[in-house]
XYZ file of C-alpha atoms in Angstrom:
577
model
C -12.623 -79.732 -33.420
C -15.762 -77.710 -34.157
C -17.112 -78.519 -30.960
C -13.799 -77.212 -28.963
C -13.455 -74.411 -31.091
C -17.149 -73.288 -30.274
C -16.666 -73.687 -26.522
C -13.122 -71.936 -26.353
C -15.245 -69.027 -28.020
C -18.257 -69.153 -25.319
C -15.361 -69.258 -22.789
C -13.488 -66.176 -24.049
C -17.003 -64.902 -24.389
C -17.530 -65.358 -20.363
C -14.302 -63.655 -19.699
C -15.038 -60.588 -21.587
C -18.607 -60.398 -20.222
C -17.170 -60.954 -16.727
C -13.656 -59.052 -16.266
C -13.138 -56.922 -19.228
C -16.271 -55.668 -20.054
C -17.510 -54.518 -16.727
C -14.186 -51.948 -16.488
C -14.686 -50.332 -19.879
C -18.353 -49.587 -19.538
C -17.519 -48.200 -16.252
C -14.902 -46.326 -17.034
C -16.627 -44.688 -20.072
C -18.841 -42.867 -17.972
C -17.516 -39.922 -18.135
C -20.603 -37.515 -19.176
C -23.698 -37.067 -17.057
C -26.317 -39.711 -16.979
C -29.027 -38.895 -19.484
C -32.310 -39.809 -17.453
C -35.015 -40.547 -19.140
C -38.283 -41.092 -16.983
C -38.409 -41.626 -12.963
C -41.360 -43.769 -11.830
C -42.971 -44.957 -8.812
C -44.155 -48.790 -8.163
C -47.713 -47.000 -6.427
C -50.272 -44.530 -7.908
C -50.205 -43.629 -4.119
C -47.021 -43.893 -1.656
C -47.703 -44.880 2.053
C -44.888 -43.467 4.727
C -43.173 -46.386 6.447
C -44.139 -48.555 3.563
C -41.307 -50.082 0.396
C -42.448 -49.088 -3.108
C -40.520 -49.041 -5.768
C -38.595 -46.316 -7.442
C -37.602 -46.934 -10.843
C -35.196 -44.723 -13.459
C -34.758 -44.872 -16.521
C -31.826 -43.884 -18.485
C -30.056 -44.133 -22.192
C -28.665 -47.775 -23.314
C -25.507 -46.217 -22.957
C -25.757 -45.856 -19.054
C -26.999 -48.738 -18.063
C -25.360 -50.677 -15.432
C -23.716 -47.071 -14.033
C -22.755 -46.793 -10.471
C -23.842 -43.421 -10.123
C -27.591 -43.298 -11.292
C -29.255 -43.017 -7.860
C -33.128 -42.580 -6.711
C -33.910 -39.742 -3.743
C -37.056 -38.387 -2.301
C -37.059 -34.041 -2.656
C -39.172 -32.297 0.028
C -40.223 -28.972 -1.353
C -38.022 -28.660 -3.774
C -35.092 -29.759 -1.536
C -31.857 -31.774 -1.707
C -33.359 -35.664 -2.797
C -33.158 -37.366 0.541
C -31.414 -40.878 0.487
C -34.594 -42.975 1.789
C -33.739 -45.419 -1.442
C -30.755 -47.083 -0.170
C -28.777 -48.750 -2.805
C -26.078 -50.435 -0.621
C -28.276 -54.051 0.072
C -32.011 -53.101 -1.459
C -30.915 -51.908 -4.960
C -32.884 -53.812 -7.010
C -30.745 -54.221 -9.836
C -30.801 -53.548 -13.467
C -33.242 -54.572 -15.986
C -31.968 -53.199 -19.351
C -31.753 -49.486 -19.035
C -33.931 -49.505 -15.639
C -32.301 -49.110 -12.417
C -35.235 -50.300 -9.045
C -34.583 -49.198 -6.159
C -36.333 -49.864 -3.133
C -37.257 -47.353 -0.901
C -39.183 -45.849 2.455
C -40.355 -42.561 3.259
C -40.148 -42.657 7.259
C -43.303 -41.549 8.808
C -42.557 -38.218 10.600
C -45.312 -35.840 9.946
C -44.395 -34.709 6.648
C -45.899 -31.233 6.849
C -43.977 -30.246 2.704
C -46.263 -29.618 0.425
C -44.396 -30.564 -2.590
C -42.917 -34.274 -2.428
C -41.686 -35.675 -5.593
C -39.256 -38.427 -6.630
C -36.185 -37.825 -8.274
C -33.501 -39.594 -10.524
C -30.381 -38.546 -10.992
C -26.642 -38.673 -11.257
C -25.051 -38.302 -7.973
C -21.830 -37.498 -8.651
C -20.768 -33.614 -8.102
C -20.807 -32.543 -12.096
C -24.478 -34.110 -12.638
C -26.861 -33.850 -9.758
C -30.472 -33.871 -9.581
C -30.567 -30.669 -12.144
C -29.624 -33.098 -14.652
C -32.148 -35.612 -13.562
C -35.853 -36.415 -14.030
C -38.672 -35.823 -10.938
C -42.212 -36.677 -10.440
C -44.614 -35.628 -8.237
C -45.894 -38.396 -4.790
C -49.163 -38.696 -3.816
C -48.059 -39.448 -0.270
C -50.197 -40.467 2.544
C -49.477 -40.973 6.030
C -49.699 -44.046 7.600
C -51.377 -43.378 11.573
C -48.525 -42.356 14.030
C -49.713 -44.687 16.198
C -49.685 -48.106 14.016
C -46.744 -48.536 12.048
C -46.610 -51.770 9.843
C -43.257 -53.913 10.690
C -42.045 -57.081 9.534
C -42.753 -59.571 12.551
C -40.967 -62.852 13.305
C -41.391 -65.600 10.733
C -40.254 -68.876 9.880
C -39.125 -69.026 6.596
C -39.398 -66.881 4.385
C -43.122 -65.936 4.443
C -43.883 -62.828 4.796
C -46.287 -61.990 7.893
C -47.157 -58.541 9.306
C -48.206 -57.530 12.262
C -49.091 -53.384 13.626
C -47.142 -52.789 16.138
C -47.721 -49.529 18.812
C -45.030 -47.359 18.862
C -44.603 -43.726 20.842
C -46.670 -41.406 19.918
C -43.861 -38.662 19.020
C -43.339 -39.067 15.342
C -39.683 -39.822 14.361
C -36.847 -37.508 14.553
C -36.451 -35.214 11.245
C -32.709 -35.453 11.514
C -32.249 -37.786 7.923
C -29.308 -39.650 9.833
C -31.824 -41.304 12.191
C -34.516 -41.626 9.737
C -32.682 -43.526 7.469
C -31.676 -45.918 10.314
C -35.065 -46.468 10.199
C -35.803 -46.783 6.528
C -32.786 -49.399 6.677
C -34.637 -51.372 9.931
C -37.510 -52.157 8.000
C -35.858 -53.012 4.757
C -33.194 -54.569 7.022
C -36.390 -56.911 8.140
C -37.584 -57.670 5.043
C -34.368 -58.816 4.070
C -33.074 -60.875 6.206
C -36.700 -62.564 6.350
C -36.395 -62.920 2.966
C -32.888 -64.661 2.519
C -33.517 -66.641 6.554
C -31.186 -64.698 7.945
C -32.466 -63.008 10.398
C -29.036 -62.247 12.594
C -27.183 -60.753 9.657
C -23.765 -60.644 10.218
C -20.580 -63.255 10.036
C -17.102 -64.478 11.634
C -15.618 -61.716 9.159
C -16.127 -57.864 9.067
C -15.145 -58.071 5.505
C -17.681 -58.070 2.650
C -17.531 -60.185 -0.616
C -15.690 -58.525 -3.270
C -18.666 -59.671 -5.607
C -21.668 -57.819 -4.317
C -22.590 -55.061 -6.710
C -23.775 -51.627 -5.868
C -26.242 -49.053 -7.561
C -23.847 -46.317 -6.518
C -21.291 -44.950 -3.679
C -23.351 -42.227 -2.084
C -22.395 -42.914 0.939
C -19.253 -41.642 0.609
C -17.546 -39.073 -1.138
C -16.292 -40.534 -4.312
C -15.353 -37.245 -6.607
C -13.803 -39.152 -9.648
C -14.461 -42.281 -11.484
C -12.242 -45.119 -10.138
C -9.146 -45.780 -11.570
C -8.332 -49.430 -11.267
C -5.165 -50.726 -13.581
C -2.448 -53.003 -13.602
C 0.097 -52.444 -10.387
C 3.362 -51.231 -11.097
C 6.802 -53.456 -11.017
C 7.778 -55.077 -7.903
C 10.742 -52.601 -7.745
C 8.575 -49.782 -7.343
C 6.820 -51.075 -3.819
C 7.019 -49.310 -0.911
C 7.367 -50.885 2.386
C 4.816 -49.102 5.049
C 7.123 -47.941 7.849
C 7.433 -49.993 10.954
C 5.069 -52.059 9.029
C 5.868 -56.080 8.614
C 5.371 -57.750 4.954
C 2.906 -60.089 4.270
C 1.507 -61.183 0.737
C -2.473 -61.539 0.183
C -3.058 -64.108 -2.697
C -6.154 -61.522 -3.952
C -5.881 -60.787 -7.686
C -2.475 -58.191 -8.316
C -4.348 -55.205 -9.567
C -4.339 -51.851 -8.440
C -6.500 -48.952 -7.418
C -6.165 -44.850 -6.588
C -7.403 -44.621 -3.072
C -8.949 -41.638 -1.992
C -10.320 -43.238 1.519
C -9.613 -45.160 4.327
C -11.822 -47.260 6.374
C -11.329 -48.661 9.772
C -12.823 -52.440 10.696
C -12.291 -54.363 14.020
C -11.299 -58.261 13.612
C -14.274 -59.714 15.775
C -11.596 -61.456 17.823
C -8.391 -60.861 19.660
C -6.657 -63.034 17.898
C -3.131 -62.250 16.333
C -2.695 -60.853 12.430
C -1.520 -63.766 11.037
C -4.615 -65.713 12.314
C -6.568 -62.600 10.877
C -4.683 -63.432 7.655
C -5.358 -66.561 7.116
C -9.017 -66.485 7.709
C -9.547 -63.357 5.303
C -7.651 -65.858 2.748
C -10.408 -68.977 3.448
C -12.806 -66.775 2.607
C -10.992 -64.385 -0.452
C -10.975 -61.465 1.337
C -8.327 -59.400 1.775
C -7.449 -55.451 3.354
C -4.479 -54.053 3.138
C -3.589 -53.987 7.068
C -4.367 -55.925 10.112
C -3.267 -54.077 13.016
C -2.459 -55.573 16.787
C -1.202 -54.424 19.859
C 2.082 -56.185 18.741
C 2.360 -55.263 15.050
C 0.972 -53.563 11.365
C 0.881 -56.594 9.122
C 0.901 -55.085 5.822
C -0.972 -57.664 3.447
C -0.866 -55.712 -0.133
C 1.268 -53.690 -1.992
C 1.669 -50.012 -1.667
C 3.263 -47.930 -4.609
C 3.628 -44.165 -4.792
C 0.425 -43.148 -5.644
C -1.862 -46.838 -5.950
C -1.994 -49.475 -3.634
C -3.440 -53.085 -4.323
C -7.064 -53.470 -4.571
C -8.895 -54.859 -1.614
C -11.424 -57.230 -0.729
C -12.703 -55.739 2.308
C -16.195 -53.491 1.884
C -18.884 -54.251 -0.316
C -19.442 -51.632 -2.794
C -16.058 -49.337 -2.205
C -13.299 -51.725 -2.871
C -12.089 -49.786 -6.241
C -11.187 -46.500 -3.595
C -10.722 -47.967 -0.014
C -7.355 -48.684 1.960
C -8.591 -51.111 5.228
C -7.323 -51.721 8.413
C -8.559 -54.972 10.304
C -7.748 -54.027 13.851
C -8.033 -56.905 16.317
C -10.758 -57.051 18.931
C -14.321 -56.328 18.930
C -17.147 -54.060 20.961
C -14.208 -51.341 20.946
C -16.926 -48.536 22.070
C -17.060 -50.361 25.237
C -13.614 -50.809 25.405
C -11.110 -48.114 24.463
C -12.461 -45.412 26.905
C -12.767 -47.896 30.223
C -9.388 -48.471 31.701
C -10.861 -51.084 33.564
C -12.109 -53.362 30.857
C -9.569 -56.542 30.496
C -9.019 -55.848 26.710
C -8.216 -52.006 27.217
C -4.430 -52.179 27.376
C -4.657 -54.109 23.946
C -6.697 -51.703 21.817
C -5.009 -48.447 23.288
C -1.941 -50.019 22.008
C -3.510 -51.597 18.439
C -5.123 -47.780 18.060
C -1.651 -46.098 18.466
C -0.605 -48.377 15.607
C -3.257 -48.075 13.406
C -3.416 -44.035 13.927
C 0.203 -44.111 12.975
C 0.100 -46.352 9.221
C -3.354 -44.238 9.147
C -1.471 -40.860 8.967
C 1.146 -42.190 6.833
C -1.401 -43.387 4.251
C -3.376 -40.076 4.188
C 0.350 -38.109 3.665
C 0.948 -40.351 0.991
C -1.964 -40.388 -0.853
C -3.362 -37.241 0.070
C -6.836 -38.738 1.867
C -7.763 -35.961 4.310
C -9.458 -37.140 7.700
C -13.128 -36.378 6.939
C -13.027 -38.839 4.021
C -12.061 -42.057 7.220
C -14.732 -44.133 7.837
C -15.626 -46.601 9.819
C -16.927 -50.035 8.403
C -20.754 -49.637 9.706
C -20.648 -45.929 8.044
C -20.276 -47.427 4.804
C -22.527 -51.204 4.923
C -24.730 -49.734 8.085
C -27.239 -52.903 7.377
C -24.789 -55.305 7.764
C -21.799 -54.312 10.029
C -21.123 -52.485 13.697
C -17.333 -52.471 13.665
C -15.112 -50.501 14.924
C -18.014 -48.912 16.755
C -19.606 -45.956 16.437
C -18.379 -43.520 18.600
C -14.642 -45.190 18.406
C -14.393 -43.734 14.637
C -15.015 -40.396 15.656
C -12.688 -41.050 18.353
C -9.783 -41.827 15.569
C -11.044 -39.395 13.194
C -10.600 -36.600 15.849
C -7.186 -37.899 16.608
C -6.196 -38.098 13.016
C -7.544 -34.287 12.727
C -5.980 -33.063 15.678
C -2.862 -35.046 15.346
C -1.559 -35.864 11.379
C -0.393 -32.970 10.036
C -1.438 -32.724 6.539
C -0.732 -28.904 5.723
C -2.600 -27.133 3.461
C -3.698 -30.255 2.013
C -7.193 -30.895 3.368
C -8.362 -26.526 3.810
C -11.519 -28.255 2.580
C -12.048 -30.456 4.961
C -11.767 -28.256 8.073
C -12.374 -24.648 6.400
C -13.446 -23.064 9.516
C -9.995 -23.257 11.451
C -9.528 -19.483 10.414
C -5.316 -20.419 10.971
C -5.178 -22.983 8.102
C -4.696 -21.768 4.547
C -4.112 -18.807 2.904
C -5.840 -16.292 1.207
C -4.529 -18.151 -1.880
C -5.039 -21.220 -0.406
C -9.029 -20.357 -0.278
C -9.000 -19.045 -3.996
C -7.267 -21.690 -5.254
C -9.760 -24.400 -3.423
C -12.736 -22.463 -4.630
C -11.550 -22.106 -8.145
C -10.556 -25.126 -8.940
C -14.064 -26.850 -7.195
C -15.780 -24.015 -9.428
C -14.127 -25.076 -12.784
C -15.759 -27.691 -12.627
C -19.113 -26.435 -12.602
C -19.324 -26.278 -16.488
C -23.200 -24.871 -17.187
C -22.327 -22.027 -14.769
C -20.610 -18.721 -16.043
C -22.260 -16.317 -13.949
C -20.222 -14.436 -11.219
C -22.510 -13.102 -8.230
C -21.581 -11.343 -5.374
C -23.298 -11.438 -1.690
C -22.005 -8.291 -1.177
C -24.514 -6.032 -2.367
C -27.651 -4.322 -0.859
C -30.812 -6.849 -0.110
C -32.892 -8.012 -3.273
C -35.324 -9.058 -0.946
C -37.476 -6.956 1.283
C -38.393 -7.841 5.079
C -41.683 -8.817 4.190
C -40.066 -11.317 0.939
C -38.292 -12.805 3.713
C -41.157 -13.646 5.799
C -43.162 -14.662 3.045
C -40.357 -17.071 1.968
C -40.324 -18.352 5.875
C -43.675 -18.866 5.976
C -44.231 -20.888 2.427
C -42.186 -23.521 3.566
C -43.368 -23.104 7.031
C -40.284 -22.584 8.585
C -39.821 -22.265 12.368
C -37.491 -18.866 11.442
C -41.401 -16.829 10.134
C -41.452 -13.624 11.600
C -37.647 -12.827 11.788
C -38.077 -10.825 8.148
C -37.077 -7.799 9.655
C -34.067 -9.274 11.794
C -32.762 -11.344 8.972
C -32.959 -7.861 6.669
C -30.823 -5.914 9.560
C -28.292 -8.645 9.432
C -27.900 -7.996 5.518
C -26.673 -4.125 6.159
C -24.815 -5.037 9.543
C -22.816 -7.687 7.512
C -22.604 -5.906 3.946
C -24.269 -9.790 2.953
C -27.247 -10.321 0.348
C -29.735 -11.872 2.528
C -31.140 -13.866 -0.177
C -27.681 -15.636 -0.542
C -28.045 -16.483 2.865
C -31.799 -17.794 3.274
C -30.211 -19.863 0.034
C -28.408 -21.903 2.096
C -30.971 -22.141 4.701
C -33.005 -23.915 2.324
C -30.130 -26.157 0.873
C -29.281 -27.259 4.446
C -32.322 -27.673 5.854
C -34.971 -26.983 3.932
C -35.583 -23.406 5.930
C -35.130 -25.575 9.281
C -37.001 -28.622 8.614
C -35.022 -31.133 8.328
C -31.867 -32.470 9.503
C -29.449 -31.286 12.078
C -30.441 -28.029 12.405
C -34.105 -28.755 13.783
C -32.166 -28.750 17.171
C -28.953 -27.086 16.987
C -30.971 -24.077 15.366
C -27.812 -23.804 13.082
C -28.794 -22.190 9.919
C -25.885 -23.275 7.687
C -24.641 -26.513 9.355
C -21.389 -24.367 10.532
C -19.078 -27.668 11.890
C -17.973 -27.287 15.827
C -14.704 -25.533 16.101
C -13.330 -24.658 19.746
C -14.542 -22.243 21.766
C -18.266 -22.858 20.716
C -20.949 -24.891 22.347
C -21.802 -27.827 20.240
C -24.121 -31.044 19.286
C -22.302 -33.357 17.768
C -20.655 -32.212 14.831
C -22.272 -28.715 14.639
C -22.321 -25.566 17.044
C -25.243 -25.698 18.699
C -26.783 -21.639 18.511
C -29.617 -20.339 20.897
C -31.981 -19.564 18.798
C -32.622 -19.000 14.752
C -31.977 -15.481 14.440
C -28.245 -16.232 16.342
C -28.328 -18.833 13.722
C -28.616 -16.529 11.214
C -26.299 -13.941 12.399
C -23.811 -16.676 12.614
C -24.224 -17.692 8.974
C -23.416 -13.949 8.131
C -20.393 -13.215 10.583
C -18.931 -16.488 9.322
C -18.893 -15.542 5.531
C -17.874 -11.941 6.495
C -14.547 -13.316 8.442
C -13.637 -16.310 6.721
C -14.792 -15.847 3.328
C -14.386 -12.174 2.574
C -12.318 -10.800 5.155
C -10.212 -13.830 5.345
C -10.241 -15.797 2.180
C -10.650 -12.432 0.041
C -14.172 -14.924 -1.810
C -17.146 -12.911 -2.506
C -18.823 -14.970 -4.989
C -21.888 -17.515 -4.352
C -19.980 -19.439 -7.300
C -16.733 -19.474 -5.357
C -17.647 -19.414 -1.654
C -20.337 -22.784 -1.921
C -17.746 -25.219 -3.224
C -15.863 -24.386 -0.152
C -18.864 -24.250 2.043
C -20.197 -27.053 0.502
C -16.963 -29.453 -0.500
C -17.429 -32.609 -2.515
C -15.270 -34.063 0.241
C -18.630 -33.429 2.656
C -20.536 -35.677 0.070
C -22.195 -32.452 -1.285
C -22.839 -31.483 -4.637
C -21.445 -28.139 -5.141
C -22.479 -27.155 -8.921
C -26.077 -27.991 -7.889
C -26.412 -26.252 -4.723
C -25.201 -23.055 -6.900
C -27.414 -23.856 -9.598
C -30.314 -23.899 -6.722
C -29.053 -20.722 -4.849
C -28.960 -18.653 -8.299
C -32.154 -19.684 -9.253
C -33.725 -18.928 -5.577
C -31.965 -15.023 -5.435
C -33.677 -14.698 -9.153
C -36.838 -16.116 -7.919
C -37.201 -14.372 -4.392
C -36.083 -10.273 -5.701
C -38.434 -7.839 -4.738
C -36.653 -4.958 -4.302
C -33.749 -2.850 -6.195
């Protein structure tokens, strides 16, 4: 009797460790991470090579999702070259390791340090711990890569590469930080392909964090409600998923393809082999939904590693759908035009529903970029344009697309702003841009020129801008820094687009950004931007109420800290009364 009564303890013992005890320390994390050191694995950090970062935080905090590792350029925005999604390193009692590379691009900063930190938008890297790097370059020429290996030895070999260092835009660089770590892994585990039959991910693989994505609360995972209560997805047909009945709060959706044109049911049952499960699989025939939607939860997935507590997912049949939905003449066109028309419509129902606007839909390789491909890359900006041009969601998402001057209200705006700003809670202060220059021409180009900025010399433009506009031209050189670190970094090395202004119609553009001339058009479209949207339009006057808009947490930005920064940089840079 002893004997069973000691291993029906251990048991319950498992079960708490395992299923209970995982949700409330999660949950309870409802305060900032308290960091308490942030170290590096090298005296000395080589570019292109992994070291180690490690953080440390309070007993209470360990295990949290949201304790993250970055690199900060000149006091910049941490950079995420320590991916967390397949390299984090795990926990080892209060220490979080994360692997990481800086890419080799020329680093010209003069200041590179190592931060820790609490991504989420109420923390930040104010509330985190930073060290200075001792960085050296490795030769442009002779970058160290992983080469073929049997086994899992690991061999190196120097490999010549182009002489042009690597692009500065952080997108592209941290396709290459995840190559080489990408290498290393698969040579570690022999798996040098990667990949499966499935585009789903185990529902067990664990995650440092969800910066990848815009998660703005803690998730909220709980039992689903009665049967009663389900809603039936229109034009959708029922199926059940045998994946645990719990549910979730979704604030995203995220697009797979199948790997095969093969029929939903077929889809079905192979997700079910394997314990997967998303909520849709979508053919040209029919929306098979799987799970149970409710009035504001649905049933928790098993689709992508590391966002299953916020995701809805759509398994849409087919495969290579980049090189099929825009070529009439490809044999499997006809199918996906018609699967896309389906899966754009239970798409727009779910984001009416649960209010997910269409900059937080994302494609499977957006969120597990090491692992996955599907649905293609330039097919999810081909449904996320569709869903923005086409579901109607109101004044719901004036974040998301704040500079269509037609959507929203001047109340609208206010309302956005203040309710982002509320939750700054360390900030009181209320400072205008509309107020004479507190930095002369010459601050301006002294500023420029310490963080050797492409933009030195236009002191005297930049100040003219300030009394054309009516705009403090310290606010503005604020956000030139936050964005790009004066020009750097980032997008705006080629599209010369001093605040990362999105493409509207009517501009010339580069992707997601208008694409300006030169810097000082840049500039003076930074300035005629906040004077008609922001103040003429939106009636917002305020850094502390015009940066959560310009900034939104749905854009994966951290809006108390890029205030915090911009206060601190108009107090730092004033030269003049």
């Amino acid at each position: 009797m002893t004997m069973r009564l000691l291993f029906s303890l251990a048991l319950l013992v498992v079960v708490y460790l395992q299923l209970i005890a995982p949700r409330i320390s999660f949950a309870a994390f409802d305060t900032c991470a308290t960091i308490t050191n942030v170290g590096a694995s090298n005296s000395t950090v080589e570019s292109s090579k992994v070291f180690n970062c490690n953080v440390g935080v309070t007993s209470d905090y360990a295990g949290s999702k949201s304790v993250a590792c970055g690199i900060s350029f000149d006091g910049g925005w941490p950079l995420d070259f320590c991916p967390s999604d397949a390299f984090f390193g795990g926990w080892s009692g209060s220490t979080a390791s994360f692997n990481c590379v800086i890419p080799n691009t020329n680093v010209s900063a003069k200041k590179v340090e190592l931060v820790g930190y609490d991504f989420r938008s109420s923390c930040g890297p104010s509330t985190g711990k930073r060290i200075l790097l001792n960085l050296k370059q490795t030769s442009v020429n002779a970058v160290t890569t992983p080469s073929s290996s049997s086994g899992n030895d690991f061999k190196f070999t120097t490999q010549s590469v182009n002489s042009t260092p690597l692009s500065s835009d952080p997108a592209e660089q941290m396709e290459y930080v995840r190559t080489i770590l990408g290498s290393i892994l698969n040579l570690a585990t022999g798996n040098p392909s990667g990949g499966g039959s499935s585009s789903a991910d185990s529902p067990t693989v664990n995650r440092s964090s969800d910066r990848g994505v815009t998660v703005t609360a803690q998730a909220q995972v709980g039992s689903c409600p009665a049967s009663s209560e389900e809603i039936l997805v229109p034009n959708a047909k029922r199926a059940h998923s045998s994946l645990e009945n719990i549910c979730i709060k979704p604030s995203m959706l995220v697009m797979h393809w199948v790997a095969a044109w093969q029929t939903p049911e077929i889809t079905l049952g192979s997700l079910e082999s394997d314990e997967y499960g998303c909520q849709f699989i979508t053919d040209h025939n029919e929306i098979l939904q799987t799970m149970g939607f409710y009035k504001s939860v649905v049933q928790r997935p098993a689709c992508v590693a590391g966002y299953n507590d916020y995701n809805i997912s759509n398994e849409i049949e087919g495969t290579d759908f980049d090189n099929v939905y825009n070529s009439p003449s490809n044999p499997h066109y006809t199918q996906l035009k018609a699967s896309t028309e389906k899966a754009l419509q239970s798409a727009c129902w779910a984001m009416k529903q649960y209010n997910i606007c269409p900059n937080q839909v994302y494609g499977h390789l957006e969120l597990n970029p090491l692992s996955k491909a599907d649905p293609g890359a330039e097919y999810i900006k081909y449904i996320r344009s569709r869903l923005k041009s086409e579901c109607d969601m109101g004044n719901a998402c004036i974040n998301s697309n704040i500079f269509n001057t037609t959507q929203g209200s001047n109340a609208d705006g206010k309302a956005q702003a203040l309710r982002a700003f509320n939750s700054c809670k360390n900030i009181t202060t209320q400072t205008s841009i509309q107020v004479k220059s507190t930095m002369s021409a010459n601050k301006i180009n002294q500023i420029l020129s310490q963080y050797g900025s492409a933009a030195t010399g236009l002191g005297e433009q930049i100040y003219a801008l300030g009394i054309k506009y009516n705009i403090n031209p310290a606010f503005v050189l604020g956000i030139y820094l936050h964005e790009s670190t004066m020009g750097k970094y980032g997008a705006a090395t080629h599209t010369l687009n001093v605040g990362n202004i999105r493409c509207v119609a009517g501009y010339t553009c580069s992707g997601d950004w208008i694409q300006f001339s030169s810097w000082i058009d840049g500039f003076e479209g930074v300035f005629e931007h906040l004077a008609d949207l922001y103040i003429k339009g939106w009636g917002l006057s305020l850094v502390e109420t015009i940066i959560p808009i310009w900034a939104p947490v749905e854009d994966r930005n951290d809006p108390c800290a890029y205030i915090e920064q911009i206060l601190q940089k108009i107090n730092e840079w004033h030269d003049i009364n």
